[in-house]
N, CA, C and O atoms as a DFTB+ gen file, in Angstrom:
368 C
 N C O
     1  1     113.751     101.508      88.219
     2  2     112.814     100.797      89.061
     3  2     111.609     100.393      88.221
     4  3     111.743     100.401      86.997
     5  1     110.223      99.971      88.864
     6  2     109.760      99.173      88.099
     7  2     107.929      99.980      88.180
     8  3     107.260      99.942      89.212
     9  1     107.571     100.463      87.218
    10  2     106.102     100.985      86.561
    11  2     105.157     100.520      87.770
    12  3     104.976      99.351      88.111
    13  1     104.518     101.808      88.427
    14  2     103.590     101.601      88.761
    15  2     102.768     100.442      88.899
    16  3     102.642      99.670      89.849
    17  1     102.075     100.472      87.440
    18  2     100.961      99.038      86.788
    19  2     101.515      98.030      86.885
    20  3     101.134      96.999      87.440
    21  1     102.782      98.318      86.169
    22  2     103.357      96.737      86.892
    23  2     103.300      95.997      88.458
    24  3     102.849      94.906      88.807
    25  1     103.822      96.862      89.062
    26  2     103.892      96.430      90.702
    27  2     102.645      95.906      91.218
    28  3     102.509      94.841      91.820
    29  1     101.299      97.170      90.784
    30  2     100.161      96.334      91.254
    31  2      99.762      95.477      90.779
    32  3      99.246      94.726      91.607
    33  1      99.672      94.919      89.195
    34  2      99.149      93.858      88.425
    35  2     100.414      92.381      89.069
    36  3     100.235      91.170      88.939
    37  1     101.378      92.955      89.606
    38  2     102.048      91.399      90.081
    39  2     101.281      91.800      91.875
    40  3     100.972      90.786      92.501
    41  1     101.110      92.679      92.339
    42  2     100.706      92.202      93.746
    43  2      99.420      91.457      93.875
    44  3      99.208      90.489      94.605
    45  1      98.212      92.323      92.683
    46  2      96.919      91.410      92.679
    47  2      97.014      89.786      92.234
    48  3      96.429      88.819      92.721
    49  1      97.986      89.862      91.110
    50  2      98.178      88.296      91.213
    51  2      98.940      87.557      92.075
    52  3      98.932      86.356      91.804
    53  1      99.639      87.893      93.083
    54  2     100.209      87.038      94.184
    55  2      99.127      87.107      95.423
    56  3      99.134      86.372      96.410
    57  1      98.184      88.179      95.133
    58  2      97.340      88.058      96.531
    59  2      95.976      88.387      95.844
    60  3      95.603      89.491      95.446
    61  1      95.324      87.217      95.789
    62  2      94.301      87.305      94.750
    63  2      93.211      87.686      95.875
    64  3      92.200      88.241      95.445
    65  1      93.298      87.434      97.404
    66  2      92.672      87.748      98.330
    67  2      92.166      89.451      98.314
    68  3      91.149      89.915      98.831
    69  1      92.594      89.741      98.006
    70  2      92.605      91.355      97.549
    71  2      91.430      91.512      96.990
    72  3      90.353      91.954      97.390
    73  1      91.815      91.074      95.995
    74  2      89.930      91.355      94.937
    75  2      89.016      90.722      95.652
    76  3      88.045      91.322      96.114
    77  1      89.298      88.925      95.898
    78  2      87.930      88.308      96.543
    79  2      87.646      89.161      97.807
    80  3      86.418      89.127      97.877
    81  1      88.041      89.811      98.713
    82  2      87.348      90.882      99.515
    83  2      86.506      92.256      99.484
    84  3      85.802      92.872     100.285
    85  1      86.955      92.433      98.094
    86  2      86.944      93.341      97.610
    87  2      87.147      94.639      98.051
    88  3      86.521      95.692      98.175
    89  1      88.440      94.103      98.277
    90  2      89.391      96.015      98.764
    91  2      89.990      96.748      97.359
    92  3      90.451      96.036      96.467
    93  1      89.958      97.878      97.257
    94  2      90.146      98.520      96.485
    95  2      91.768      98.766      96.802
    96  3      92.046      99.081      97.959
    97  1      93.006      98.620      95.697
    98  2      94.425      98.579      95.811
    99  2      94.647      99.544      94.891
   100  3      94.091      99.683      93.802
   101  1      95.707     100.371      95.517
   102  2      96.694     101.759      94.731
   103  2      97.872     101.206      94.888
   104  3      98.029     100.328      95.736
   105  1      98.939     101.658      94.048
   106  2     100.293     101.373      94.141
   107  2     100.759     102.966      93.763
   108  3     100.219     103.659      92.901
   109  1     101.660     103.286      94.445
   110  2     102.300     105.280      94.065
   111  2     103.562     105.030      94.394
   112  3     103.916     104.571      95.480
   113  1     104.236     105.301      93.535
   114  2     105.634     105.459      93.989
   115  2     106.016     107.035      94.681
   116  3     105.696     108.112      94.178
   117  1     106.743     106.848      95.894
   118  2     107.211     107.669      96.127
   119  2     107.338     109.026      95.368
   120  3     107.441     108.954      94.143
   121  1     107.343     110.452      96.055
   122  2     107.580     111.294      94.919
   123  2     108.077     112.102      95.253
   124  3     107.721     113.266      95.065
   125  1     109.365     111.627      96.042
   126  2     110.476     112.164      97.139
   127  2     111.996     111.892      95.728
   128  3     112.464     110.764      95.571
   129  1     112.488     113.043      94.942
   130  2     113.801     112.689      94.149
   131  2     114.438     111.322      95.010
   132  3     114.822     111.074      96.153
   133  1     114.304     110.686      93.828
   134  2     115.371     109.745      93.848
   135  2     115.023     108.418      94.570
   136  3     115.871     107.540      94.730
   137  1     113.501     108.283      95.081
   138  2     113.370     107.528      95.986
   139  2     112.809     106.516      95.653
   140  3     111.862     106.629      94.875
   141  1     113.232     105.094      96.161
   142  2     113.176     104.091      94.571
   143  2     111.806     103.494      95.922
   144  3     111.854     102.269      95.808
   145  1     110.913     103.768      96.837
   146  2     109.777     103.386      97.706
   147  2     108.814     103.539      96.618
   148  3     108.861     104.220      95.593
   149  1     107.918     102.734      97.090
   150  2     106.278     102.704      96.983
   151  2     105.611     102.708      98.261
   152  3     105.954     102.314      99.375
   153  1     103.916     103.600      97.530
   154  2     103.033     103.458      98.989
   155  2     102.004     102.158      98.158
   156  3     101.715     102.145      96.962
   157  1     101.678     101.345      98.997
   158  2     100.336     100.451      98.756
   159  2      99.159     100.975      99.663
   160  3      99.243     101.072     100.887
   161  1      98.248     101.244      99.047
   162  2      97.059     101.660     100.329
   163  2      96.142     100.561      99.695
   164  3      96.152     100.034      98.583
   165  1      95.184     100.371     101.021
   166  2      94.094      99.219     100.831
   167  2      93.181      99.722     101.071
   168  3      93.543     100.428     102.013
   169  1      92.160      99.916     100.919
   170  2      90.936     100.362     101.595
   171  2      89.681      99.421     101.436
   172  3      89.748      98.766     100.396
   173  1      88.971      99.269     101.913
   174  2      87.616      98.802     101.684
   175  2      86.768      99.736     102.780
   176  3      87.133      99.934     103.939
   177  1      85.834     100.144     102.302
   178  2      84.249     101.096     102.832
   179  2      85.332     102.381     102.820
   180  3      86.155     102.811     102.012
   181  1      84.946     102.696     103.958
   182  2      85.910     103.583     105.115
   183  2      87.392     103.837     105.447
   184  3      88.115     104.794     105.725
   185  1      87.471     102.719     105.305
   186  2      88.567     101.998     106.032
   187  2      89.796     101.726     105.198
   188  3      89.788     100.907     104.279
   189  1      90.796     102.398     105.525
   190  2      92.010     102.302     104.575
   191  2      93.514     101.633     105.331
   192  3      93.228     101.207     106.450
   193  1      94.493     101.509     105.112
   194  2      95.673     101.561     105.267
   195  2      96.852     101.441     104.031
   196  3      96.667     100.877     102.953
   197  1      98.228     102.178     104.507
   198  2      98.932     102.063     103.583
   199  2     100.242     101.284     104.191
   200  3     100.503     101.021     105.365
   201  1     100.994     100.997     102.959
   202  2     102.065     100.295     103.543
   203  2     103.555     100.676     102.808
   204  3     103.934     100.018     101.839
   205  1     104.097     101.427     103.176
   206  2     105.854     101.986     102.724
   207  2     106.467     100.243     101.971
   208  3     107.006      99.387     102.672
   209  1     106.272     100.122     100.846
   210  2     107.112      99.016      99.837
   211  2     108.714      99.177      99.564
   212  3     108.767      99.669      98.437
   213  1     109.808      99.033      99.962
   214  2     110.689      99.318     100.278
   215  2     111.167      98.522      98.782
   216  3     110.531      97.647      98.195
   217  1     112.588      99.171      98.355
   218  2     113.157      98.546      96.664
   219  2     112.593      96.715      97.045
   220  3     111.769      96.075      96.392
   221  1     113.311      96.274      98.210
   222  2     113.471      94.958      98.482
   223  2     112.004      94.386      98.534
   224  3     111.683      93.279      98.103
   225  1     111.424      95.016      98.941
   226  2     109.513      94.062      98.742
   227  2     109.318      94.517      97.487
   228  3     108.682      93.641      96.900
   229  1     109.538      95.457      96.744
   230  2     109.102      94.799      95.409
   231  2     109.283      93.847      94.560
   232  3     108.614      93.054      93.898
   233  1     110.781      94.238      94.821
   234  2     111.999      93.225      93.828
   235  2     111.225      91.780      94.666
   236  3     111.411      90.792      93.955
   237  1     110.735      91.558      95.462
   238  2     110.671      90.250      96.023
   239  2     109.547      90.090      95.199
   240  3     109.589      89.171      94.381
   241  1     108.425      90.891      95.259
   242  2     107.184      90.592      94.511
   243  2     107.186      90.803      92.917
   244  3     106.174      90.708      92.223
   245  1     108.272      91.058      92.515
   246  2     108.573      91.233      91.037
   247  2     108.962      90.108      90.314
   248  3     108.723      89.709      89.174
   249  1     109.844      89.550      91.575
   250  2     110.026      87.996      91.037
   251  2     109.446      86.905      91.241
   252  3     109.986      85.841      90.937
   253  1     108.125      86.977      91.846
   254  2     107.057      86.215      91.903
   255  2     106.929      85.486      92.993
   256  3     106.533      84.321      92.950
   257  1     107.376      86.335      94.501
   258  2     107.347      85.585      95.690
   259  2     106.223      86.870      96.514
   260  3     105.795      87.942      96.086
   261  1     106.006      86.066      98.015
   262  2     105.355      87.252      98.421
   263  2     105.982      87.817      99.300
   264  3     106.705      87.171     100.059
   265  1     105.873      88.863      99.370
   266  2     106.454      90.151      99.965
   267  2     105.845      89.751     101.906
   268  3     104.650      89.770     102.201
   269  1     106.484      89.570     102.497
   270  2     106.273      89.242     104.061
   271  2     105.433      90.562     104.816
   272  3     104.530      90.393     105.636
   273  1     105.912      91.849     104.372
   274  2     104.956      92.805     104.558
   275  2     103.405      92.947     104.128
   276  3     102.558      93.389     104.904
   277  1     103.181      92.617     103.095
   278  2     102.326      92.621     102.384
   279  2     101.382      91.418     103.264
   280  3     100.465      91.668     104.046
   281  1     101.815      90.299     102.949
   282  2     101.299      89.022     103.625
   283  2     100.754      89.502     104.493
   284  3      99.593      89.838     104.259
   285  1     101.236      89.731     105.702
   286  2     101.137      90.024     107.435
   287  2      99.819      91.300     107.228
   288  3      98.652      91.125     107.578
   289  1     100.325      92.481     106.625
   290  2      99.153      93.696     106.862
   291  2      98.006      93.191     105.918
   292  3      97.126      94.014     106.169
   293  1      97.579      92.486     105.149
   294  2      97.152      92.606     104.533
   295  2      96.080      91.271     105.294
   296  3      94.861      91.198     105.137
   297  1      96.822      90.441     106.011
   298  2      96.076      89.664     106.867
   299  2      95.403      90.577     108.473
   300  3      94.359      90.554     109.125
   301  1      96.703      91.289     108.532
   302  2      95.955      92.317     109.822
   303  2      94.311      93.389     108.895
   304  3      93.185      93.424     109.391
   305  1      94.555      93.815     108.084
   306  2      93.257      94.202     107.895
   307  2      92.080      93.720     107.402
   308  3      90.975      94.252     107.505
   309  1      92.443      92.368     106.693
   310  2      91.161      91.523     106.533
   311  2      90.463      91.255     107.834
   312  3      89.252      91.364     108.030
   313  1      91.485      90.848     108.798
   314  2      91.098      89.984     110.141
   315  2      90.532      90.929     111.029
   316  3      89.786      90.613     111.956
   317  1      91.007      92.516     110.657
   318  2      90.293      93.209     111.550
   319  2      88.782      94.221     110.811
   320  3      88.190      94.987     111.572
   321  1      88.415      94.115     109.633
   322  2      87.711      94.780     109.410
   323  2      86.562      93.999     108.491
   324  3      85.476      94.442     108.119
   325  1      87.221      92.549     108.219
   326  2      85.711      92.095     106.920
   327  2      85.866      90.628     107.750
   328  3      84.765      90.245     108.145
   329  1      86.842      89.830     108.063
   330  2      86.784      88.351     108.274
   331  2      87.449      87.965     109.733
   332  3      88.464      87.324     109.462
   333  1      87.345      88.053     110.838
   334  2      88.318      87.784     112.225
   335  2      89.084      86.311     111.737
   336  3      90.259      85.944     111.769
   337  1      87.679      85.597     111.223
   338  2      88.957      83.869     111.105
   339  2      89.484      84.060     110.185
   340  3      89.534      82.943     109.670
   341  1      90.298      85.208     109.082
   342  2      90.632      84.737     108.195
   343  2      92.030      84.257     108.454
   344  3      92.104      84.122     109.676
   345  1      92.936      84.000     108.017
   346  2      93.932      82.998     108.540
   347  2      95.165      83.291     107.237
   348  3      94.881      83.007     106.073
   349  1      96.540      83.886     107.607
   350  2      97.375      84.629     106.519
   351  2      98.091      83.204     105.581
   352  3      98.833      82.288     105.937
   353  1      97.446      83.561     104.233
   354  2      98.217      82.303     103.538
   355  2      99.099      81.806     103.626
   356  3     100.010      82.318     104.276
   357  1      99.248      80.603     103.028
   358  2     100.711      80.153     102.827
   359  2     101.518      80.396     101.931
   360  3     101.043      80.195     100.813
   361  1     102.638      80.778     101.946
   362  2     103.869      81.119     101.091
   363  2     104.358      80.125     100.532
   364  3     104.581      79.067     101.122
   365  1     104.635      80.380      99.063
   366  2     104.510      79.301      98.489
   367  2     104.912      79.316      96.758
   368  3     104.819      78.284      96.094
């Protein structure tokens, strides 16, 4: 499977929205034998969430697309904690 650093250095560059908010991003792989998951947590202030990265959302974000999970939560916590209009990019 695929390095930590790696996973997050391709998620910050597919969702550059990340930094311009300035949420702070972890990537952990699982640490369950054998378990090819990642956790993503987001946080900004207080305020965190994580998200279970399954082999298939990485491999999606490995090959330089965006991960539909990622997209969606990552628009649910902008919209609910720093921006209401922000509006989930386009895929692309």
């Amino acid at each position: 499977m695929f390095e930590q650093k790696a996973v997050a250095q391709k998620i910050l560059e597919l969702y550059p929205d990340i930094k311009k908010y300035g949420l702070t991003m972890n990537v952990k792989k699982d640490r369950l034998v054998g378990a090819e998951n990642y956790i993503l947590t987001l946080e900004k202030d207080a305020r965190q969430t994580q998200l279970k990265l399954g082999r298939e959302d990485v491999q999606t974000c490995m090959d330089g697309n965006m991960c539909s999970l990622i997209t969606m939560e990552l628009a649910r916590f902008i919209r609910q904690f720093i921006d209401e209009s922000y509006a989930v990019p386009a895929a692309g």
